[in-house]
Amino acid sequence: MCYKIVCSLLLLCFIGLACSSSSSSSSNNLAGYAGYTKYTVQHGDENIFRYMVDLQTSDSDVDFWLLTRNMSVLTVGPQRKPQFESRLAQLGVDYKTQPLMELMAALEANSTYADGEDDDFEECQPGADCDAERPHSRKRRQARGFFSHYPRYHEILNFMSGLAARYPQFCRYESLGRSNEGRHIAGLSISLNSRVRPRRVAYIQAAAHGREWITTQTVLYLAYELLSNLRAFQRVLQDVEVFLVPLVNPDGYEYTHTSDRFWRKNRHHYGGISCHGVDINRNFGNHWNYQGASQNHCSEVYSGTAPNSEPETSAVVRYLEFNRHRVKLSLDVHSFGKFIFYPYGYARNTVPPTVSTLRSVALRAANQIGKYRGTRYTIGTSASILYEASGSLDDFAYGSLGIPLSYTLELPGEEFHVASSDIIHVCKETFAGFVEFIRHVSLY
Ligand code: 0X9
Ligand code: ZN
């Protein structure tokens, strides 16, 4: 009997249902996914690709995790399964399936966890000599703990305010506004030389999509590494302010921890409508709702009632518009696929005038990322590599605000859930790419 209970607890731990160390969550964020299947579909044919694109925007029962011109990764619930499989058979495509719960269990079974005591990054009280109190090795150990699990919203805010308190001369913590559910959209400004004006800004944001947990960690790691080694980055930061927003969609992110691991949108509730949420990366005011977006509330790519209708979008837009002459780099970090996208994503065959610069800076960043463990990124426009999608931050920053270096990064992973033991490696390799992007800011 006792053996049975221990076994069930272990299984729950593996699939992230009951272990606080995997997601710091005591609730069940996979409860609704019993019987779901993950499909990996190969499709070289343009017509089948178009069919998949249409499905992505129009069918809310099919959740696309990745959609490229020759492959789709998606999940389907048990009710829809027979109909979907017969459609795939009619189309004559090759596909592989895996039960979703089996996949989640396998992922976490391979992970190691931080021991709880290091999980919280302690705040340094203003006025205290924090470096003297906390030797280097202890700081490192705490950081290792932080980057070996997926923190919750309150932990993220503590981590950010902790950095600002520890490095008051170089780091400022602020809120850009509040989300639909009232959470802060928190930012960190990092600069070496706050007296140099006007300072160019490198703007980097993450987790516009709630389920893309790894993205927040890479941006927090960037903040941590820059601040812990300020002397080494003196040249890069000489006349550049780095502005980081690691959690653009805090409501969606929290919802993925408490209720639904694969939630993508924000948590906007419309009275009388059963489907919630707007895709923040379809809500920006550049070719809003033109292609690859939907006006169906139940769609994963619902673009909202108007451009910037969402508080999360407008907080970002307010910041970027106010600083538009200083911001030279906009990086929107997503997951997954190992892509660096430059504009335009709203339509195919739309080439921006500075495409060669955009490409060459991306190539350099990809090259730096590859040095850590050989990860290879593909570079191009998302409309040519993936699908057309309008109303995204990359197009808005470049096309509407004239920010010269504007990109979307899709981090590595075979799915949204990067195993806990791999978080630190993704953080370290991506860090090298971030620094390379930031290096180019002082040229503008
Ligand atoms: O579809 C998106 O919003 C991004 N991919 S994700 O899987 N993370 O959802 C890609 C956006 C690329 N940018 C544009 N299409 N403008
Ligand atoms: Zn995304």
Tab-separated table of C-alpha atoms in Angstrom, residues 84-417:
chain	number	residue	atom	x	y	z
A	84	PHE	CA	-7.819	14.263	-37.612
A	85	GLU	CA	-6.065	10.975	-38.373
A	86	SER	CA	-8.420	10.129	-41.222
A	87	ARG	CA	-7.779	13.592	-42.688
A	88	LEU	CA	-4.014	12.962	-42.475
A	89	ALA	CA	-4.517	9.603	-44.210
A	90	GLN	CA	-6.521	11.306	-46.998
A	91	LEU	CA	-3.703	13.823	-47.454
A	92	GLY	CA	-1.223	10.933	-47.647
A	93	VAL	CA	1.301	12.480	-45.227
A	94	ASP	CA	3.776	10.692	-42.964
A	95	TYR	CA	3.367	11.326	-39.278
A	96	LYS	CA	4.529	10.121	-35.878
A	97	THR	CA	2.460	10.201	-32.704
A	98	GLN	CA	3.246	10.240	-29.015
A	99	PRO	CA	0.859	10.408	-26.043
A	100	LEU	CA	1.354	13.846	-24.531
A	101	MET	CA	1.469	12.651	-20.919
A	102	GLU	CA	4.133	10.089	-21.787
A	103	LEU	CA	6.248	12.822	-23.349
A	104	MET	CA	5.951	15.102	-20.306
A	105	ALA	CA	6.897	12.250	-17.962
A	106	ALA	CA	9.935	11.337	-20.058
A	107	LEU	CA	11.121	14.940	-20.137
A	108	GLU	CA	11.163	15.464	-16.419
A	109	ALA	CA	12.457	11.978	-15.646
A	110	ASN	CA	15.729	13.074	-17.220
A	111	SER	CA	15.975	16.205	-15.121
A	112	THR	CA	17.873	17.023	-12.006
A	113	TYR	CA	16.570	19.563	-9.572
A	114	ALA	CA	17.997	22.230	-7.350
A	115	ASP	CA	17.788	21.528	-3.653
A	116	GLY	CA	15.048	23.818	-2.395
A	117	GLU	CA	17.196	26.008	-0.133
A	118	ASP	CA	18.955	27.623	-3.082
A	119	ASP	CA	15.822	28.253	-5.081
A	120	ASP	CA	15.134	31.758	-3.843
A	121	PHE	CA	17.501	34.465	-4.841
A	122	GLU	CA	17.786	36.500	-1.657
A	123	GLU	CA	17.254	40.183	-1.786
A	124	CYS	CA	20.056	42.440	-0.589
A	125	GLN	CA	18.685	45.142	1.687
A	126	PRO	CA	19.394	48.712	0.553
A	127	GLY	CA	22.420	50.088	2.352
A	128	ALA	CA	23.934	46.699	3.164
A	129	ASP	CA	27.357	45.724	1.837
A	130	CYS	CA	26.075	42.742	-0.057
A	131	ASP	CA	29.303	41.628	-1.652
A	132	ALA	CA	30.971	41.401	1.747
A	133	GLU	CA	28.025	39.496	3.201
A	134	ARG	CA	27.791	37.066	0.343
A	135	PRO	CA	30.991	35.602	-1.004
A	136	HIS	CA	31.252	34.928	-4.711
A	137	SER	CA	30.838	31.177	-4.430
A	138	ARG	CA	27.603	31.478	-2.472
A	139	LYS	CA	26.169	33.864	-5.045
A	140	ARG	CA	27.097	31.401	-7.800
A	141	ARG	CA	25.458	28.532	-5.941
A	142	GLN	CA	22.266	30.526	-5.503
A	143	ALA	CA	22.220	31.429	-9.176
A	144	ARG	CA	22.716	27.765	-10.119
A	145	GLY	CA	19.635	26.943	-8.057
A	146	PHE	CA	17.617	29.666	-9.727
A	147	PHE	CA	18.520	28.465	-13.222
A	148	SER	CA	17.702	24.821	-12.617
A	149	HIS	CA	13.960	25.202	-12.218
A	150	TYR	CA	11.160	27.337	-13.613
A	151	PRO	CA	10.385	30.165	-11.174
A	152	ARG	CA	6.929	31.571	-10.538
A	153	TYR	CA	5.961	35.240	-11.044
A	154	HIS	CA	6.753	36.305	-7.446
A	155	GLU	CA	10.185	34.603	-7.582
A	156	ILE	CA	10.958	36.379	-10.846
A	157	LEU	CA	10.084	39.754	-9.373
A	158	ASN	CA	12.169	38.983	-6.264
A	159	PHE	CA	15.096	38.008	-8.429
A	160	MET	CA	14.836	41.225	-10.426
A	161	SER	CA	14.421	43.534	-7.440
A	162	GLY	CA	17.239	41.630	-5.712
A	163	LEU	CA	19.599	42.456	-8.567
A	164	ALA	CA	18.568	46.116	-8.504
A	165	ALA	CA	19.169	46.262	-4.751
A	166	ARG	CA	22.544	44.590	-5.052
A	167	TYR	CA	23.763	46.815	-7.896
A	168	PRO	CA	21.976	50.125	-7.262
A	169	GLN	CA	24.485	52.123	-9.316
A	170	PHE	CA	24.049	50.004	-12.413
A	171	CYS	CA	20.590	48.517	-12.291
A	172	ARG	CA	17.090	49.972	-11.973
A	173	TYR	CA	13.916	47.959	-11.453
A	174	GLU	CA	10.629	49.386	-12.707
A	175	SER	CA	7.127	48.457	-13.743
A	176	LEU	CA	5.998	49.281	-17.283
A	177	GLY	CA	2.363	48.796	-16.336
A	178	ARG	CA	-0.005	46.080	-15.220
A	179	SER	CA	-1.465	43.055	-16.964
A	180	ASN	CA	-5.132	42.190	-17.410
A	181	GLU	CA	-5.147	40.504	-13.997
A	182	GLY	CA	-3.139	43.303	-12.365
A	183	ARG	CA	0.356	41.808	-12.302
A	184	HIS	CA	3.384	43.986	-12.939
A	185	ILE	CA	5.089	43.985	-16.294
A	186	ALA	CA	8.499	44.384	-14.758
A	187	GLY	CA	11.586	45.818	-16.419
A	188	LEU	CA	15.267	46.026	-15.521
A	189	SER	CA	17.485	48.758	-16.873
A	190	ILE	CA	21.198	47.938	-16.824
A	191	SER	CA	23.784	50.529	-17.655
A	192	LEU	CA	27.332	51.236	-16.675
A	193	ASN	CA	27.441	54.880	-17.186
A	194	SER	CA	24.154	56.549	-16.361
A	195	ARG	CA	25.665	60.014	-16.951
A	196	VAL	CA	26.342	59.379	-20.674
A	197	ARG	CA	23.355	60.749	-22.584
A	198	PRO	CA	21.671	59.990	-24.836
A	199	ARG	CA	22.344	56.320	-24.278
A	200	ARG	CA	21.332	53.880	-26.967
A	201	VAL	CA	19.001	51.167	-25.766
A	202	ALA	CA	19.071	47.422	-26.380
A	203	TYR	CA	15.531	46.219	-25.620
A	204	ILE	CA	15.019	42.494	-24.936
A	205	GLN	CA	11.721	40.878	-23.915
A	206	ALA	CA	10.510	37.332	-23.257
A	207	ALA	CA	7.422	35.228	-22.540
A	208	ALA	CA	4.881	37.086	-24.639
A	209	HIS	CA	3.546	33.530	-24.934
A	210	GLY	CA	2.827	32.063	-21.492
A	211	ARG	CA	3.983	28.511	-22.204
A	212	GLU	CA	7.463	29.470	-23.421
A	213	TRP	CA	9.041	29.208	-19.961
A	214	ILE	CA	12.663	28.886	-21.030
A	215	THR	CA	12.627	32.378	-22.593
A	216	THR	CA	12.233	34.178	-19.249
A	217	GLN	CA	15.155	32.267	-17.788
A	218	THR	CA	17.511	33.274	-20.631
A	219	VAL	CA	16.712	36.974	-20.152
A	220	LEU	CA	17.112	36.777	-16.359
A	221	TYR	CA	20.406	34.974	-16.885
A	222	LEU	CA	21.550	37.788	-19.162
A	223	ALA	CA	20.802	40.315	-16.402
A	224	TYR	CA	22.562	38.186	-13.804
A	225	GLU	CA	25.687	37.576	-15.898
A	226	LEU	CA	26.070	41.180	-17.041
A	227	LEU	CA	25.740	42.510	-13.504
A	228	SER	CA	28.018	39.894	-11.960
A	229	ASN	CA	30.793	40.642	-14.472
A	230	LEU	CA	30.368	44.336	-15.176
A	231	ARG	CA	34.071	44.873	-15.687
A	232	ALA	CA	34.254	42.244	-18.421
A	233	PHE	CA	31.381	43.921	-20.297
A	234	GLN	CA	32.649	47.474	-19.866
A	235	ARG	CA	33.139	48.023	-23.584
A	236	VAL	CA	29.791	46.564	-24.626
A	237	LEU	CA	27.947	48.630	-22.021
A	238	GLN	CA	29.980	51.810	-22.480
A	239	ASP	CA	27.212	53.859	-24.081
A	240	VAL	CA	24.405	51.309	-24.177
A	241	GLU	CA	21.557	50.789	-21.755
A	242	VAL	CA	20.194	47.243	-21.729
A	243	PHE	CA	16.461	47.192	-20.981
A	244	LEU	CA	15.011	43.781	-20.125
A	245	VAL	CA	11.383	42.683	-19.772
A	246	PRO	CA	11.633	38.960	-18.939
A	247	LEU	CA	7.895	38.360	-18.473
A	248	VAL	CA	5.643	40.308	-20.854
A	249	ASN	CA	2.660	38.037	-20.243
A	250	PRO	CA	2.707	37.316	-16.491
A	251	ASP	CA	-0.964	36.185	-16.378
A	252	GLY	CA	-0.498	33.653	-19.170
A	253	TYR	CA	2.740	32.446	-17.556
A	254	GLU	CA	1.128	31.957	-14.135
A	255	TYR	CA	-1.811	30.164	-15.750
A	256	THR	CA	0.591	27.678	-17.355
A	257	HIS	CA	1.927	26.889	-13.873
A	258	THR	CA	-1.423	26.571	-12.117
A	259	SER	CA	-3.914	25.314	-14.693
A	260	ASP	CA	-2.844	24.685	-18.282
A	261	ARG	CA	0.803	23.976	-19.176
A	262	PHE	CA	0.253	24.856	-22.850
A	263	TRP	CA	-1.594	28.169	-22.562
A	264	ARG	CA	-0.225	30.702	-25.088
A	265	LYS	CA	-2.301	33.910	-24.937
A	266	ASN	CA	-2.918	36.464	-22.197
A	267	ARG	CA	-5.900	35.997	-19.847
A	268	HIS	CA	-8.320	38.617	-21.122
A	269	HIS	CA	-11.879	37.586	-20.198
A	270	TYR	CA	-14.672	38.808	-22.430
A	271	GLY	CA	-18.073	38.785	-20.707
A	272	GLY	CA	-20.426	36.268	-22.278
A	273	ILE	CA	-17.741	34.576	-24.381
A	274	SER	CA	-16.370	31.236	-23.214
A	275	CYS	CA	-12.941	31.565	-24.881
A	276	HIS	CA	-10.354	33.765	-23.181
A	277	GLY	CA	-7.155	35.494	-24.129
A	278	VAL	CA	-5.468	37.456	-26.889
A	279	ASP	CA	-2.243	36.470	-28.647
A	280	ILE	CA	0.029	39.356	-27.654
A	281	ASN	CA	2.236	38.650	-30.669
A	282	ARG	CA	-0.707	39.370	-33.001
A	283	ASN	CA	-1.830	42.506	-31.161
A	284	PHE	CA	0.831	45.045	-32.223
A	285	GLY	CA	-0.132	47.839	-34.598
A	286	ASN	CA	1.714	46.886	-37.777
A	287	HIS	CA	-0.477	45.236	-40.440
A	288	TRP	CA	-2.719	44.250	-37.550
A	289	ASN	CA	-4.882	41.205	-38.313
A	290	TYR	CA	-3.694	41.116	-41.916
A	291	GLN	CA	-2.514	37.481	-42.139
A	292	GLY	CA	-1.841	34.552	-39.793
A	293	ALA	CA	-4.095	36.083	-37.166
A	294	SER	CA	-7.741	35.498	-36.339
A	295	GLN	CA	-10.789	37.375	-35.098
A	296	ASN	CA	-12.177	34.199	-33.534
A	297	HIS	CA	-11.852	34.496	-29.733
A	298	CYS	CA	-11.167	30.749	-29.484
A	299	SER	CA	-8.215	30.826	-31.874
A	300	GLU	CA	-4.670	30.519	-30.502
A	301	VAL	CA	-3.799	33.524	-32.679
A	302	TYR	CA	-6.737	35.763	-31.731
A	303	SER	CA	-5.524	39.297	-32.426
A	304	GLY	CA	-7.772	41.216	-30.000
A	305	THR	CA	-10.416	43.841	-30.635
A	306	ALA	CA	-7.975	46.472	-31.980
A	307	PRO	CA	-4.220	47.075	-32.312
A	308	ASN	CA	-2.671	47.471	-28.816
A	309	SER	CA	-5.987	46.575	-27.191
A	310	GLU	CA	-4.150	44.604	-24.492
A	311	PRO	CA	-2.493	46.199	-21.449
A	312	GLU	CA	0.561	43.944	-21.921
A	313	THR	CA	1.000	45.132	-25.529
A	314	SER	CA	0.392	48.778	-24.722
A	315	ALA	CA	2.887	48.720	-21.824
A	316	VAL	CA	5.591	47.598	-24.257
A	317	VAL	CA	4.461	50.050	-26.962
A	318	ARG	CA	4.446	52.964	-24.484
A	319	TYR	CA	8.009	52.201	-23.451
A	320	LEU	CA	9.254	51.751	-27.037
A	321	GLU	CA	7.459	54.828	-28.398
A	322	PHE	CA	8.736	57.016	-25.580
A	323	ASN	CA	12.296	55.801	-26.230
A	324	ARG	CA	11.995	55.326	-29.983
A	325	HIS	CA	15.010	57.474	-30.889
A	326	ARG	CA	17.253	55.658	-28.416
A	327	VAL	CA	16.183	52.048	-28.966
A	328	LYS	CA	18.421	50.478	-31.634
A	329	LEU	CA	17.791	46.809	-30.925
A	330	SER	CA	14.532	44.998	-30.216
A	331	LEU	CA	14.775	41.279	-29.438
A	332	ASP	CA	11.631	39.284	-28.781
A	333	VAL	CA	12.566	35.911	-27.302
A	334	HIS	CA	10.259	32.957	-28.037
A	335	SER	CA	10.383	29.180	-27.989
A	336	PHE	CA	11.018	26.941	-29.929
A	337	GLY	CA	12.769	25.970	-33.177
A	338	LYS	CA	16.288	27.519	-33.246
A	339	PHE	CA	15.384	30.397	-35.565
A	340	ILE	CA	16.422	34.028	-35.769
A	341	PHE	CA	13.709	35.941	-37.634
A	342	TYR	CA	14.084	39.442	-38.986
A	343	PRO	CA	11.218	41.500	-40.519
A	344	TYR	CA	8.906	41.266	-42.259
A	345	GLY	CA	6.762	38.468	-40.932
A	346	TYR	CA	3.392	39.824	-42.077
A	347	ALA	CA	3.717	38.647	-45.693
A	348	ARG	CA	5.992	36.583	-47.898
A	349	ASN	CA	8.446	38.217	-50.284
A	350	THR	CA	8.461	41.519	-48.430
A	351	VAL	CA	12.126	42.365	-48.076
A	352	PRO	CA	13.149	45.164	-45.723
A	353	PRO	CA	15.595	47.728	-47.202
A	354	THR	CA	18.321	46.841	-44.681
A	355	VAL	CA	18.038	43.077	-45.092
A	356	SER	CA	21.783	42.545	-45.546
A	357	THR	CA	22.618	44.250	-42.229
A	358	LEU	CA	19.809	42.440	-40.431
A	359	ARG	CA	21.103	39.159	-41.806
A	360	SER	CA	24.757	39.705	-41.079
A	361	VAL	CA	24.175	40.740	-37.444
A	362	ALA	CA	21.950	37.672	-36.984
A	363	LEU	CA	24.638	35.446	-38.505
A	364	ARG	CA	27.221	36.759	-36.068
A	365	ALA	CA	24.905	36.162	-33.122
A	366	ALA	CA	24.115	32.638	-34.335
A	367	ASN	CA	27.818	31.984	-34.708
A	368	GLN	CA	28.476	33.025	-31.104
A	369	ILE	CA	25.628	30.841	-29.849
A	370	GLY	CA	27.057	27.870	-31.747
A	371	LYS	CA	30.401	28.120	-29.951
A	372	TYR	CA	29.030	26.791	-26.660
A	373	ARG	CA	27.845	23.359	-27.816
A	374	GLY	CA	27.312	23.569	-31.560
A	375	THR	CA	23.653	24.664	-31.605
A	376	ARG	CA	22.756	25.760	-35.141
A	377	TYR	CA	20.178	28.436	-35.826
A	378	THR	CA	18.351	29.073	-39.121
A	379	ILE	CA	18.080	32.738	-40.122
A	380	GLY	CA	15.458	34.427	-42.303
A	381	THR	CA	12.003	35.972	-42.237
A	382	SER	CA	9.351	34.047	-40.375
A	383	ALA	CA	7.030	34.404	-43.363
A	384	SER	CA	9.441	32.433	-45.533
A	385	ILE	CA	10.613	29.866	-42.943
A	386	LEU	CA	7.383	29.420	-40.965
A	387	TYR	CA	4.143	31.134	-41.921
A	388	GLU	CA	2.888	34.671	-42.441
A	389	ALA	CA	1.897	36.276	-39.147
A	390	SER	CA	1.100	39.951	-38.745
A	391	GLY	CA	0.836	42.170	-35.667
A	392	SER	CA	4.063	40.886	-34.110
A	393	LEU	CA	6.615	42.931	-32.173
A	394	ASP	CA	9.441	42.440	-34.719
A	395	ASP	CA	7.474	44.073	-37.574
A	396	PHE	CA	6.135	46.815	-35.304
A	397	ALA	CA	9.557	47.756	-33.914
A	398	TYR	CA	11.180	47.855	-37.362
A	399	GLY	CA	8.317	48.947	-39.598
A	400	SER	CA	6.428	51.347	-37.337
A	401	LEU	CA	9.127	52.679	-34.997
A	402	GLY	CA	12.185	52.494	-37.246
A	403	ILE	CA	14.248	50.453	-34.772
A	404	PRO	CA	17.088	49.276	-37.037
A	405	LEU	CA	17.840	45.892	-35.447
A	406	SER	CA	14.639	43.994	-34.801
A	407	TYR	CA	14.411	40.228	-34.346
A	408	THR	CA	12.436	37.335	-32.976
A	409	LEU	CA	14.500	34.510	-31.501
A	410	GLU	CA	13.062	31.016	-31.272
A	411	LEU	CA	15.158	29.171	-28.689
A	412	PRO	CA	16.134	25.491	-28.923
A	413	GLY	CA	13.910	22.648	-27.804
A	414	GLU	CA	11.834	19.879	-29.285
A	415	GLU	CA	8.821	21.225	-27.411
A	416	PHE	CA	7.973	24.065	-25.028
A	417	HIS	CA	9.133	22.184	-21.994
